Amino acid sequence: MSHDRPLSFEFFPTKTDAGHEKLMGVARQLAAYKPDFFSCTYGAGGSTRDRTLNTVLQLENEVNVPAAPHLSCVGDSKQDLRGLLDQYRSAGIKRIVALRGDLPSGMGMSSGELRHANDLVEFIRAETGDHFHIEVAAYPEMHPQARNFEDDLVNFARKANAGASSAITQYFFNADSYFYFVERVQKLGVNIPIVPGIMPITNYSKLARFSDACGAEIPRWVRKQLEAYGDDVKSIQAFGEEVITQMCERLLQGGAPGLHFYTLNQAEPSLAVWNNLKLSS
């Protein structure tokens, strides 16, 4: 299987200088595999804005892999967003991941001038034309705050139609949920590429906590096997690697337009899957 479809990795900005140095080391290690881009997350209400900006600029300029900052509209004014877009454009950034963003505790929906991701996509297009490739989020198993699945499909179509270039999904462990989601939104007239987000399995308790919070379903057979391994980290990682590799093979064979790995700032788990798939660098 050749590296003929977009492959990318996601990082989160760290809170310490030591963490940042480790992140840059991981980025350099992954850069050798020639990914199409690195994305970098953005804290609730812009809480890591400066670190996101600095990390993105360093990835772009020093690691020499195109960087795609997350940009969320919750808690930010249009003036704040305009300033960030100007900085990114001046720095040569060509791709942005546009999100509504998580609401910080105690912050009402009225926070910020733009309320939804489709508003943010429209704003970026109005401000910058076609300069940015705009990624939006997709939720094959439904956004945890959506009223129902049908509503969520319509919300996704709204984002796509606002001017999104492509989408990256929340992670999932059931390829059928991805294929069903793509089929349904195509029936709504949405034809942008929808790239599966891939979460390597390395730690069961953390994964269960993450998944419960974001609405990603861990299939019962996977959950039961991971529980059975207890604290046997090597067995958990070996099993996780096999499960994720097989799912990625099925996704690519089924026509997925690429893969986006959620690294949690670690290289080895994603690279293990990458190498199993024989994705050439």
PDB file of C-alpha atoms in Angstrom:
ATOM      1  CA  MET A   1       0.000   0.000   0.000  1.00  0.00           C
ATOM      2  CA  SER A   2       1.635   3.261  -1.036  1.00  0.00           C
ATOM      3  CA  HIS A   3       1.430   6.691   0.503  1.00  0.00           C
ATOM      4  CA  ASP A   4      -0.931   7.919  -2.218  1.00  0.00           C
ATOM      5  CA  ARG A   5      -3.571   9.485   0.027  1.00  0.00           C
ATOM      6  CA  PRO A   6      -3.182  12.297   2.569  1.00  0.00           C
ATOM      7  CA  LEU A   7      -1.687  11.109   5.846  1.00  0.00           C
ATOM      8  CA  SER A   8      -1.349  13.435   8.811  1.00  0.00           C
ATOM      9  CA  PHE A   9      -0.672  13.610  12.545  1.00  0.00           C
ATOM     10  CA  GLU A  10      -2.197  15.704  15.327  1.00  0.00           C
ATOM     11  CA  PHE A  11      -0.423  17.206  18.354  1.00  0.00           C
ATOM     12  CA  PHE A  12      -1.538  19.258  21.327  1.00  0.00           C
ATOM     13  CA  PRO A  13       0.502  22.227  22.597  1.00  0.00           C
ATOM     14  CA  THR A  14       2.205  21.475  25.907  1.00  0.00           C
ATOM     15  CA  LYS A  15       2.177  23.555  29.067  1.00  0.00           C
ATOM     16  CA  THR A  16       5.887  23.194  29.849  1.00  0.00           C
ATOM     17  CA  ASP A  17       9.122  23.873  27.992  1.00  0.00           C
ATOM     18  CA  ALA A  18      10.252  20.276  28.586  1.00  0.00           C
ATOM     19  CA  GLY A  19       7.006  18.986  27.097  1.00  0.00           C
ATOM     20  CA  HIS A  20       7.453  21.284  24.132  1.00  0.00           C
ATOM     21  CA  GLU A  21      10.975  19.982  23.463  1.00  0.00           C
ATOM     22  CA  LYS A  22       9.655  16.413  23.591  1.00  0.00           C
ATOM     23  CA  LEU A  23       6.859  17.350  21.178  1.00  0.00           C
ATOM     24  CA  MET A  24       9.331  18.827  18.710  1.00  0.00           C
ATOM     25  CA  GLY A  25      11.434  15.664  18.909  1.00  0.00           C
ATOM     26  CA  VAL A  26       8.371  13.547  18.112  1.00  0.00           C
ATOM     27  CA  ALA A  27       7.478  15.905  15.235  1.00  0.00           C
ATOM     28  CA  ARG A  28      10.956  15.562  13.733  1.00  0.00           C
ATOM     29  CA  GLN A  29      10.736  11.781  14.027  1.00  0.00           C
ATOM     30  CA  LEU A  30       7.353  11.746  12.250  1.00  0.00           C
ATOM     31  CA  ALA A  31       8.517  14.275   9.637  1.00  0.00           C
ATOM     32  CA  ALA A  32      10.865  11.606   8.239  1.00  0.00           C
ATOM     33  CA  TYR A  33       7.748   9.740   7.060  1.00  0.00           C
ATOM     34  CA  LYS A  34       6.725  12.713   4.889  1.00  0.00           C
ATOM     35  CA  PRO A  35       3.192  13.314   6.203  1.00  0.00           C
ATOM     36  CA  ASP A  36       1.018  15.779   4.322  1.00  0.00           C
ATOM     37  CA  PHE A  37       0.564  17.990   7.397  1.00  0.00           C
ATOM     38  CA  PHE A  38       0.640  18.221  11.172  1.00  0.00           C
ATOM     39  CA  SER A  39      -2.358  19.669  12.998  1.00  0.00           C
ATOM     40  CA  CYS A  40      -2.184  21.352  16.390  1.00  0.00           C
ATOM     41  CA  THR A  41      -5.086  21.681  18.817  1.00  0.00           C
ATOM     42  CA  TYR A  42      -6.389  24.785  20.545  1.00  0.00           C
ATOM     43  CA  GLY A  43      -7.624  24.832  24.139  1.00  0.00           C
ATOM     44  CA  ALA A  44     -11.141  25.621  25.270  1.00  0.00           C
ATOM     45  CA  GLY A  45     -11.891  29.311  24.876  1.00  0.00           C
ATOM     46  CA  GLY A  46      -8.464  29.819  23.306  1.00  0.00           C
ATOM     47  CA  SER A  47      -6.697  28.827  26.539  1.00  0.00           C
ATOM     48  CA  THR A  48      -3.614  27.577  24.679  1.00  0.00           C
ATOM     49  CA  ARG A  49      -3.774  30.119  21.847  1.00  0.00           C
ATOM     50  CA  ASP A  50      -0.225  31.447  22.194  1.00  0.00           C
ATOM     51  CA  ARG A  51       1.277  27.979  22.566  1.00  0.00           C
ATOM     52  CA  THR A  52      -0.726  26.765  19.568  1.00  0.00           C
ATOM     53  CA  LEU A  53       0.554  29.695  17.507  1.00  0.00           C
ATOM     54  CA  ASN A  54       4.176  29.157  18.569  1.00  0.00           C
ATOM     55  CA  THR A  55       4.002  25.388  18.028  1.00  0.00           C
ATOM     56  CA  VAL A  56       2.436  25.794  14.582  1.00  0.00           C
ATOM     57  CA  LEU A  57       5.070  28.311  13.468  1.00  0.00           C
ATOM     58  CA  GLN A  58       7.875  26.053  14.690  1.00  0.00           C
ATOM     59  CA  LEU A  59       6.409  22.995  12.937  1.00  0.00           C
ATOM     60  CA  GLU A  60       6.047  24.958   9.715  1.00  0.00           C
ATOM     61  CA  ASN A  61       9.423  26.693   9.762  1.00  0.00           C
ATOM     62  CA  GLU A  62      11.800  24.357  11.599  1.00  0.00           C
ATOM     63  CA  VAL A  63      10.383  20.863  11.089  1.00  0.00           C
ATOM     64  CA  ASN A  64       9.345  21.764   7.528  1.00  0.00           C
ATOM     65  CA  VAL A  65       6.016  19.952   7.497  1.00  0.00           C
ATOM     66  CA  PRO A  66       2.931  22.049   6.632  1.00  0.00           C
ATOM     67  CA  ALA A  67       1.119  22.903   9.863  1.00  0.00           C
ATOM     68  CA  ALA A  68      -2.634  23.223  10.345  1.00  0.00           C
ATOM     69  CA  PRO A  69      -3.693  25.095  13.483  1.00  0.00           C
ATOM     70  CA  HIS A  70      -7.040  24.396  15.082  1.00  0.00           C
ATOM     71  CA  LEU A  71      -9.129  27.542  15.285  1.00  0.00           C
ATOM     72  CA  SER A  72     -12.247  27.658  17.443  1.00  0.00           C
ATOM     73  CA  CYS A  73     -14.763  30.466  17.678  1.00  0.00           C
ATOM     74  CA  VAL A  74     -16.053  29.956  21.220  1.00  0.00           C
ATOM     75  CA  GLY A  75     -14.926  32.822  23.437  1.00  0.00           C
ATOM     76  CA  ASP A  76     -13.214  34.788  20.655  1.00  0.00           C
ATOM     77  CA  SER A  77     -14.357  37.983  19.000  1.00  0.00           C
ATOM     78  CA  LYS A  78     -14.217  38.462  15.247  1.00  0.00           C
ATOM     79  CA  GLN A  79     -11.334  40.859  15.856  1.00  0.00           C
ATOM     80  CA  ASP A  80      -9.390  38.145  17.746  1.00  0.00           C
ATOM     81  CA  LEU A  81     -10.027  35.657  14.968  1.00  0.00           C
ATOM     82  CA  ARG A  82      -9.123  38.173  12.272  1.00  0.00           C
ATOM     83  CA  GLY A  83      -5.811  38.816  14.024  1.00  0.00           C
ATOM     84  CA  LEU A  84      -4.983  35.108  14.192  1.00  0.00           C
ATOM     85  CA  LEU A  85      -5.922  34.574  10.539  1.00  0.00           C
ATOM     86  CA  ASP A  86      -3.652  37.473   9.555  1.00  0.00           C
ATOM     87  CA  GLN A  87      -0.769  35.990  11.562  1.00  0.00           C
ATOM     88  CA  TYR A  88      -1.238  32.554  10.037  1.00  0.00           C
ATOM     89  CA  ARG A  89      -1.529  33.914   6.517  1.00  0.00           C
ATOM     90  CA  SER A  90       1.587  36.063   6.965  1.00  0.00           C
ATOM     91  CA  ALA A  91       3.475  32.991   8.231  1.00  0.00           C
ATOM     92  CA  GLY A  92       2.583  31.024   5.105  1.00  0.00           C
ATOM     93  CA  ILE A  93       0.096  28.691   6.812  1.00  0.00           C
ATOM     94  CA  LYS A  94      -2.266  27.256   4.189  1.00  0.00           C
ATOM     95  CA  ARG A  95      -4.538  24.921   6.166  1.00  0.00           C
ATOM     96  CA  ILE A  96      -6.833  25.491   9.163  1.00  0.00           C
ATOM     97  CA  VAL A  97      -8.999  23.121  11.203  1.00  0.00           C
ATOM     98  CA  ALA A  98     -12.152  25.164  11.952  1.00  0.00           C
ATOM     99  CA  LEU A  99     -14.134  24.113  15.031  1.00  0.00           C
ATOM    100  CA  ARG A 100     -16.793  25.519  17.280  1.00  0.00           C
ATOM    101  CA  GLY A 101     -14.643  24.531  20.220  1.00  0.00           C
ATOM    102  CA  ASP A 102     -15.484  23.188  23.657  1.00  0.00           C
ATOM    103  CA  LEU A 103     -17.283  25.468  26.058  1.00  0.00           C
ATOM    104  CA  PRO A 104     -15.149  26.162  29.134  1.00  0.00           C
ATOM    105  CA  SER A 105     -16.905  25.477  32.417  1.00  0.00           C
ATOM    106  CA  GLY A 106     -19.396  28.204  33.238  1.00  0.00           C
ATOM    107  CA  MET A 107     -19.225  29.800  29.809  1.00  0.00           C
ATOM    108  CA  GLY A 108     -22.622  30.211  28.153  1.00  0.00           C
ATOM    109  CA  MET A 109     -23.395  29.675  24.486  1.00  0.00           C
ATOM    110  CA  SER A 110     -23.487  33.455  24.034  1.00  0.00           C
ATOM    111  CA  SER A 111     -19.709  33.661  24.437  1.00  0.00           C
ATOM    112  CA  GLY A 112     -17.990  34.941  21.303  1.00  0.00           C
ATOM    113  CA  GLU A 113     -19.540  36.523  18.223  1.00  0.00           C
ATOM    114  CA  LEU A 114     -19.687  33.297  16.216  1.00  0.00           C
ATOM    115  CA  ARG A 115     -21.728  30.466  17.719  1.00  0.00           C
ATOM    116  CA  HIS A 116     -21.214  27.524  15.367  1.00  0.00           C
ATOM    117  CA  ALA A 117     -18.482  25.976  13.236  1.00  0.00           C
ATOM    118  CA  ASN A 118     -20.349  26.831  10.020  1.00  0.00           C
ATOM    119  CA  ASP A 119     -20.291  30.510  11.105  1.00  0.00           C
ATOM    120  CA  LEU A 120     -16.524  30.244  11.564  1.00  0.00           C
ATOM    121  CA  VAL A 121     -16.041  28.623   8.144  1.00  0.00           C
ATOM    122  CA  GLU A 122     -18.094  31.391   6.515  1.00  0.00           C
ATOM    123  CA  PHE A 123     -16.078  34.013   8.392  1.00  0.00           C
ATOM    124  CA  ILE A 124     -12.723  32.541   7.304  1.00  0.00           C
ATOM    125  CA  ARG A 125     -13.877  32.418   3.682  1.00  0.00           C
ATOM    126  CA  ALA A 126     -15.177  35.985   3.825  1.00  0.00           C
ATOM    127  CA  GLU A 127     -11.923  37.239   5.355  1.00  0.00           C
ATOM    128  CA  THR A 128      -9.380  35.222   3.368  1.00  0.00           C
ATOM    129  CA  GLY A 129     -11.092  33.881   0.237  1.00  0.00           C
ATOM    130  CA  ASP A 130      -9.528  30.653  -0.949  1.00  0.00           C
ATOM    131  CA  HIS A 131      -6.192  31.127   0.833  1.00  0.00           C
ATOM    132  CA  PHE A 132      -6.854  28.392   3.421  1.00  0.00           C
ATOM    133  CA  HIS A 133      -7.730  24.738   2.967  1.00  0.00           C
ATOM    134  CA  ILE A 134     -10.395  24.506   5.683  1.00  0.00           C
ATOM    135  CA  GLU A 135     -10.883  21.240   7.567  1.00  0.00           C
ATOM    136  CA  VAL A 136     -13.993  20.711   9.687  1.00  0.00           C
ATOM    137  CA  ALA A 137     -14.860  17.992  12.213  1.00  0.00           C
ATOM    138  CA  ALA A 138     -17.103  15.018  11.477  1.00  0.00           C
ATOM    139  CA  TYR A 139     -18.710  12.697  14.022  1.00  0.00           C
ATOM    140  CA  PRO A 140     -19.521   9.249  12.573  1.00  0.00           C
ATOM    141  CA  GLU A 141     -21.113   8.235  15.895  1.00  0.00           C
ATOM    142  CA  MET A 142     -22.786  11.626  16.479  1.00  0.00           C
ATOM    143  CA  HIS A 143     -21.510  14.697  18.305  1.00  0.00           C
ATOM    144  CA  PRO A 144     -22.105  14.156  22.033  1.00  0.00           C
ATOM    145  CA  GLN A 145     -24.126  17.391  22.241  1.00  0.00           C
ATOM    146  CA  ALA A 146     -26.253  16.803  19.145  1.00  0.00           C
ATOM    147  CA  ARG A 147     -29.986  16.318  19.679  1.00  0.00           C
ATOM    148  CA  ASN A 148     -30.036  13.256  17.439  1.00  0.00           C
ATOM    149  CA  PHE A 149     -28.161  11.627  14.555  1.00  0.00           C
ATOM    150  CA  GLU A 150     -30.299  13.197  11.816  1.00  0.00           C
ATOM    151  CA  ASP A 151     -29.707  16.655  13.292  1.00  0.00           C
ATOM    152  CA  ASP A 152     -25.994  16.005  13.394  1.00  0.00           C
ATOM    153  CA  LEU A 153     -25.903  15.012   9.719  1.00  0.00           C
ATOM    154  CA  VAL A 154     -27.641  18.287   8.813  1.00  0.00           C
ATOM    155  CA  ASN A 155     -25.175  20.239  10.979  1.00  0.00           C
ATOM    156  CA  PHE A 156     -22.271  18.590   9.180  1.00  0.00           C
ATOM    157  CA  ALA A 157     -23.776  19.415   5.787  1.00  0.00           C
ATOM    158  CA  ARG A 158     -24.136  23.027   6.933  1.00  0.00           C
ATOM    159  CA  LYS A 159     -20.410  23.192   7.727  1.00  0.00           C
ATOM    160  CA  ALA A 160     -19.466  21.604   4.426  1.00  0.00           C
ATOM    161  CA  ASN A 161     -21.703  23.944   2.455  1.00  0.00           C
ATOM    162  CA  ALA A 162     -20.310  26.988   4.287  1.00  0.00           C
ATOM    163  CA  GLY A 163     -17.039  26.478   2.411  1.00  0.00           C
ATOM    164  CA  ALA A 164     -15.148  23.592   4.029  1.00  0.00           C
ATOM    165  CA  SER A 165     -12.530  21.885   1.855  1.00  0.00           C
ATOM    166  CA  SER A 166     -12.507  18.545   3.682  1.00  0.00           C
ATOM    167  CA  ALA A 167     -13.250  16.966   7.053  1.00  0.00           C
ATOM    168  CA  ILE A 168     -11.477  14.921   9.726  1.00  0.00           C
ATOM    169  CA  THR A 169     -13.548  12.594  11.890  1.00  0.00           C
ATOM    170  CA  GLN A 170     -13.609  12.069  15.607  1.00  0.00           C
ATOM    171  CA  TYR A 171     -11.871   8.765  16.266  1.00  0.00           C
ATOM    172  CA  PHE A 172     -13.935   5.576  16.216  1.00  0.00           C
ATOM    173  CA  PHE A 173     -13.340   1.822  16.377  1.00  0.00           C
ATOM    174  CA  ASN A 174     -16.083   0.626  14.047  1.00  0.00           C
ATOM    175  CA  ALA A 175     -15.372   1.106  10.344  1.00  0.00           C
ATOM    176  CA  ASP A 176     -19.047   0.578   9.515  1.00  0.00           C
ATOM    177  CA  SER A 177     -19.981   3.741  11.417  1.00  0.00           C
ATOM    178  CA  TYR A 178     -17.586   5.707   9.203  1.00  0.00           C
ATOM    179  CA  PHE A 179     -18.899   4.221   5.942  1.00  0.00           C
ATOM    180  CA  TYR A 180     -22.507   4.766   7.009  1.00  0.00           C
ATOM    181  CA  PHE A 181     -21.826   8.402   7.927  1.00  0.00           C
ATOM    182  CA  VAL A 182     -20.150   9.085   4.562  1.00  0.00           C
ATOM    183  CA  GLU A 183     -23.019   7.425   2.698  1.00  0.00           C
ATOM    184  CA  ARG A 184     -25.612   9.476   4.572  1.00  0.00           C
ATOM    185  CA  VAL A 185     -23.956  12.874   4.065  1.00  0.00           C
ATOM    186  CA  GLN A 186     -23.373  12.114   0.387  1.00  0.00           C
ATOM    187  CA  LYS A 187     -27.138  11.665   0.095  1.00  0.00           C
ATOM    188  CA  LEU A 188     -27.416  15.209   1.494  1.00  0.00           C
ATOM    189  CA  GLY A 189     -25.223  16.408  -1.381  1.00  0.00           C
ATOM    190  CA  VAL A 190     -21.959  16.641   0.573  1.00  0.00           C
ATOM    191  CA  ASN A 191     -18.988  15.436  -1.457  1.00  0.00           C
ATOM    192  CA  ILE A 192     -15.949  16.822   0.355  1.00  0.00           C
ATOM    193  CA  PRO A 193     -13.290  14.258   1.397  1.00  0.00           C
ATOM    194  CA  ILE A 194     -13.939  12.897   4.916  1.00  0.00           C
ATOM    195  CA  VAL A 195     -10.707  11.561   6.419  1.00  0.00           C
ATOM    196  CA  PRO A 196     -10.960   9.078   9.306  1.00  0.00           C
ATOM    197  CA  GLY A 197      -9.343  10.170  12.574  1.00  0.00           C
ATOM    198  CA  ILE A 198      -7.336   7.300  14.067  1.00  0.00           C
ATOM    199  CA  MET A 199      -6.619   6.863  17.778  1.00  0.00           C
ATOM    200  CA  PRO A 200      -3.972   4.229  18.607  1.00  0.00           C
ATOM    201  CA  ILE A 201      -4.817   2.099  21.652  1.00  0.00           C
ATOM    202  CA  THR A 202      -2.095   2.200  24.306  1.00  0.00           C
ATOM    203  CA  ASN A 203      -3.824   2.664  27.669  1.00  0.00           C
ATOM    204  CA  TYR A 204      -7.277   1.277  28.411  1.00  0.00           C
ATOM    205  CA  SER A 205      -8.299   3.500  31.352  1.00  0.00           C
ATOM    206  CA  LYS A 206      -7.364   6.720  29.537  1.00  0.00           C
ATOM    207  CA  LEU A 207      -9.041   5.545  26.350  1.00  0.00           C
ATOM    208  CA  ALA A 208     -12.264   4.666  28.196  1.00  0.00           C
ATOM    209  CA  ARG A 209     -12.298   8.093  29.862  1.00  0.00           C
ATOM    210  CA  PHE A 210     -11.659   9.926  26.578  1.00  0.00           C
ATOM    211  CA  SER A 211     -14.221   7.868  24.719  1.00  0.00           C
ATOM    212  CA  ASP A 212     -16.972   8.356  27.280  1.00  0.00           C
ATOM    213  CA  ALA A 213     -16.392  12.122  27.156  1.00  0.00           C
ATOM    214  CA  CYS A 214     -16.429  12.485  23.373  1.00  0.00           C
ATOM    215  CA  GLY A 215     -19.032   9.871  22.482  1.00  0.00           C
ATOM    216  CA  ALA A 216     -16.693   7.433  20.714  1.00  0.00           C
ATOM    217  CA  GLU A 217     -17.943   3.894  21.225  1.00  0.00           C
ATOM    218  CA  ILE A 218     -15.473   1.168  22.162  1.00  0.00           C
ATOM    219  CA  PRO A 219     -16.964  -2.092  20.829  1.00  0.00           C
ATOM    220  CA  ARG A 220     -17.818  -4.476  23.644  1.00  0.00           C
ATOM    221  CA  TRP A 221     -15.421  -7.180  22.429  1.00  0.00           C
ATOM    222  CA  VAL A 222     -12.543  -4.671  22.378  1.00  0.00           C
ATOM    223  CA  ARG A 223     -13.450  -3.316  25.807  1.00  0.00           C
ATOM    224  CA  LYS A 224     -13.697  -6.812  27.306  1.00  0.00           C
ATOM    225  CA  GLN A 225     -10.341  -7.903  25.871  1.00  0.00           C
ATOM    226  CA  LEU A 226      -8.634  -4.722  27.106  1.00  0.00           C
ATOM    227  CA  GLU A 227     -10.170  -5.213  30.564  1.00  0.00           C
ATOM    228  CA  ALA A 228      -8.921  -8.810  30.595  1.00  0.00           C
ATOM    229  CA  TYR A 229      -5.324  -7.665  30.097  1.00  0.00           C
ATOM    230  CA  GLY A 230      -5.480  -5.610  33.307  1.00  0.00           C
ATOM    231  CA  ASP A 231      -2.113  -3.872  33.807  1.00  0.00           C
ATOM    232  CA  ASP A 232      -0.315  -5.874  31.109  1.00  0.00           C
ATOM    233  CA  VAL A 233       0.775  -2.873  29.051  1.00  0.00           C
ATOM    234  CA  LYS A 234       2.593  -4.887  26.367  1.00  0.00           C
ATOM    235  CA  SER A 235      -0.471  -7.039  25.669  1.00  0.00           C
ATOM    236  CA  ILE A 236      -2.745  -3.986  25.566  1.00  0.00           C
ATOM    237  CA  GLN A 237      -0.448  -2.276  23.059  1.00  0.00           C
ATOM    238  CA  ALA A 238      -0.026  -5.376  20.880  1.00  0.00           C
ATOM    239  CA  PHE A 239      -3.780  -6.007  20.797  1.00  0.00           C
ATOM    240  CA  GLY A 240      -4.502  -2.313  20.197  1.00  0.00           C
ATOM    241  CA  GLU A 241      -2.029  -2.192  17.334  1.00  0.00           C
ATOM    242  CA  GLU A 242      -3.658  -5.209  15.683  1.00  0.00           C
ATOM    243  CA  VAL A 243      -7.201  -3.825  16.074  1.00  0.00           C
ATOM    244  CA  ILE A 244      -6.310  -0.390  14.692  1.00  0.00           C
ATOM    245  CA  THR A 245      -4.208  -1.785  11.834  1.00  0.00           C
ATOM    246  CA  GLN A 246      -7.047  -4.041  10.697  1.00  0.00           C
ATOM    247  CA  MET A 247      -9.542  -1.179  10.884  1.00  0.00           C
ATOM    248  CA  CYS A 248      -7.249   1.123   8.874  1.00  0.00           C
ATOM    249  CA  GLU A 249      -6.774  -1.570   6.227  1.00  0.00           C
ATOM    250  CA  ARG A 250     -10.536  -1.854   5.888  1.00  0.00           C
ATOM    251  CA  LEU A 251     -10.983   1.927   5.742  1.00  0.00           C
ATOM    252  CA  LEU A 252      -8.375   2.357   3.009  1.00  0.00           C
ATOM    253  CA  GLN A 253      -9.658  -0.616   1.023  1.00  0.00           C
ATOM    254  CA  GLY A 254     -13.186   0.830   1.339  1.00  0.00           C
ATOM    255  CA  GLY A 255     -12.114   4.127  -0.202  1.00  0.00           C
ATOM    256  CA  ALA A 256     -11.252   6.366   2.760  1.00  0.00           C
ATOM    257  CA  PRO A 257      -9.380   9.378   1.306  1.00  0.00           C
ATOM    258  CA  GLY A 258      -6.546   9.281   3.870  1.00  0.00           C
ATOM    259  CA  LEU A 259      -5.816   8.810   7.583  1.00  0.00           C
ATOM    260  CA  HIS A 260      -5.302  11.353  10.378  1.00  0.00           C
ATOM    261  CA  PHE A 261      -3.524   9.999  13.477  1.00  0.00           C
ATOM    262  CA  TYR A 262      -4.220  11.407  16.950  1.00  0.00           C
ATOM    263  CA  THR A 263      -0.717  11.001  18.371  1.00  0.00           C
ATOM    264  CA  LEU A 264      -1.190  12.318  21.925  1.00  0.00           C
ATOM    265  CA  ASN A 265       2.333  13.654  21.295  1.00  0.00           C
ATOM    266  CA  GLN A 266       3.850  10.172  20.928  1.00  0.00           C
ATOM    267  CA  ALA A 267       5.407   8.772  17.771  1.00  0.00           C
ATOM    268  CA  GLU A 268       5.610   4.998  18.312  1.00  0.00           C
ATOM    269  CA  PRO A 269       1.909   3.970  18.508  1.00  0.00           C
ATOM    270  CA  SER A 270       0.991   5.749  15.263  1.00  0.00           C
ATOM    271  CA  LEU A 271       4.163   4.617  13.489  1.00  0.00           C
ATOM    272  CA  ALA A 272       3.519   0.996  14.462  1.00  0.00           C
ATOM    273  CA  VAL A 273       0.193   1.149  12.587  1.00  0.00           C
ATOM    274  CA  TRP A 274       1.745   3.160   9.739  1.00  0.00           C
ATOM    275  CA  ASN A 275       4.487   0.555   9.271  1.00  0.00           C
ATOM    276  CA  ASN A 276       2.017  -2.347   9.459  1.00  0.00           C
ATOM    277  CA  LEU A 277       0.041  -0.718   6.652  1.00  0.00           C
ATOM    278  CA  LYS A 278       3.283  -0.421   4.641  1.00  0.00           C
ATOM    279  CA  LEU A 279       2.588   3.247   3.984  1.00  0.00           C
ATOM    280  CA  SER A 280       5.747   4.291   2.189  1.00  0.00           C
ATOM    281  CA  SER A 281       7.619   7.390   3.294  1.00  0.00           C
TER     282      SER A 281
END
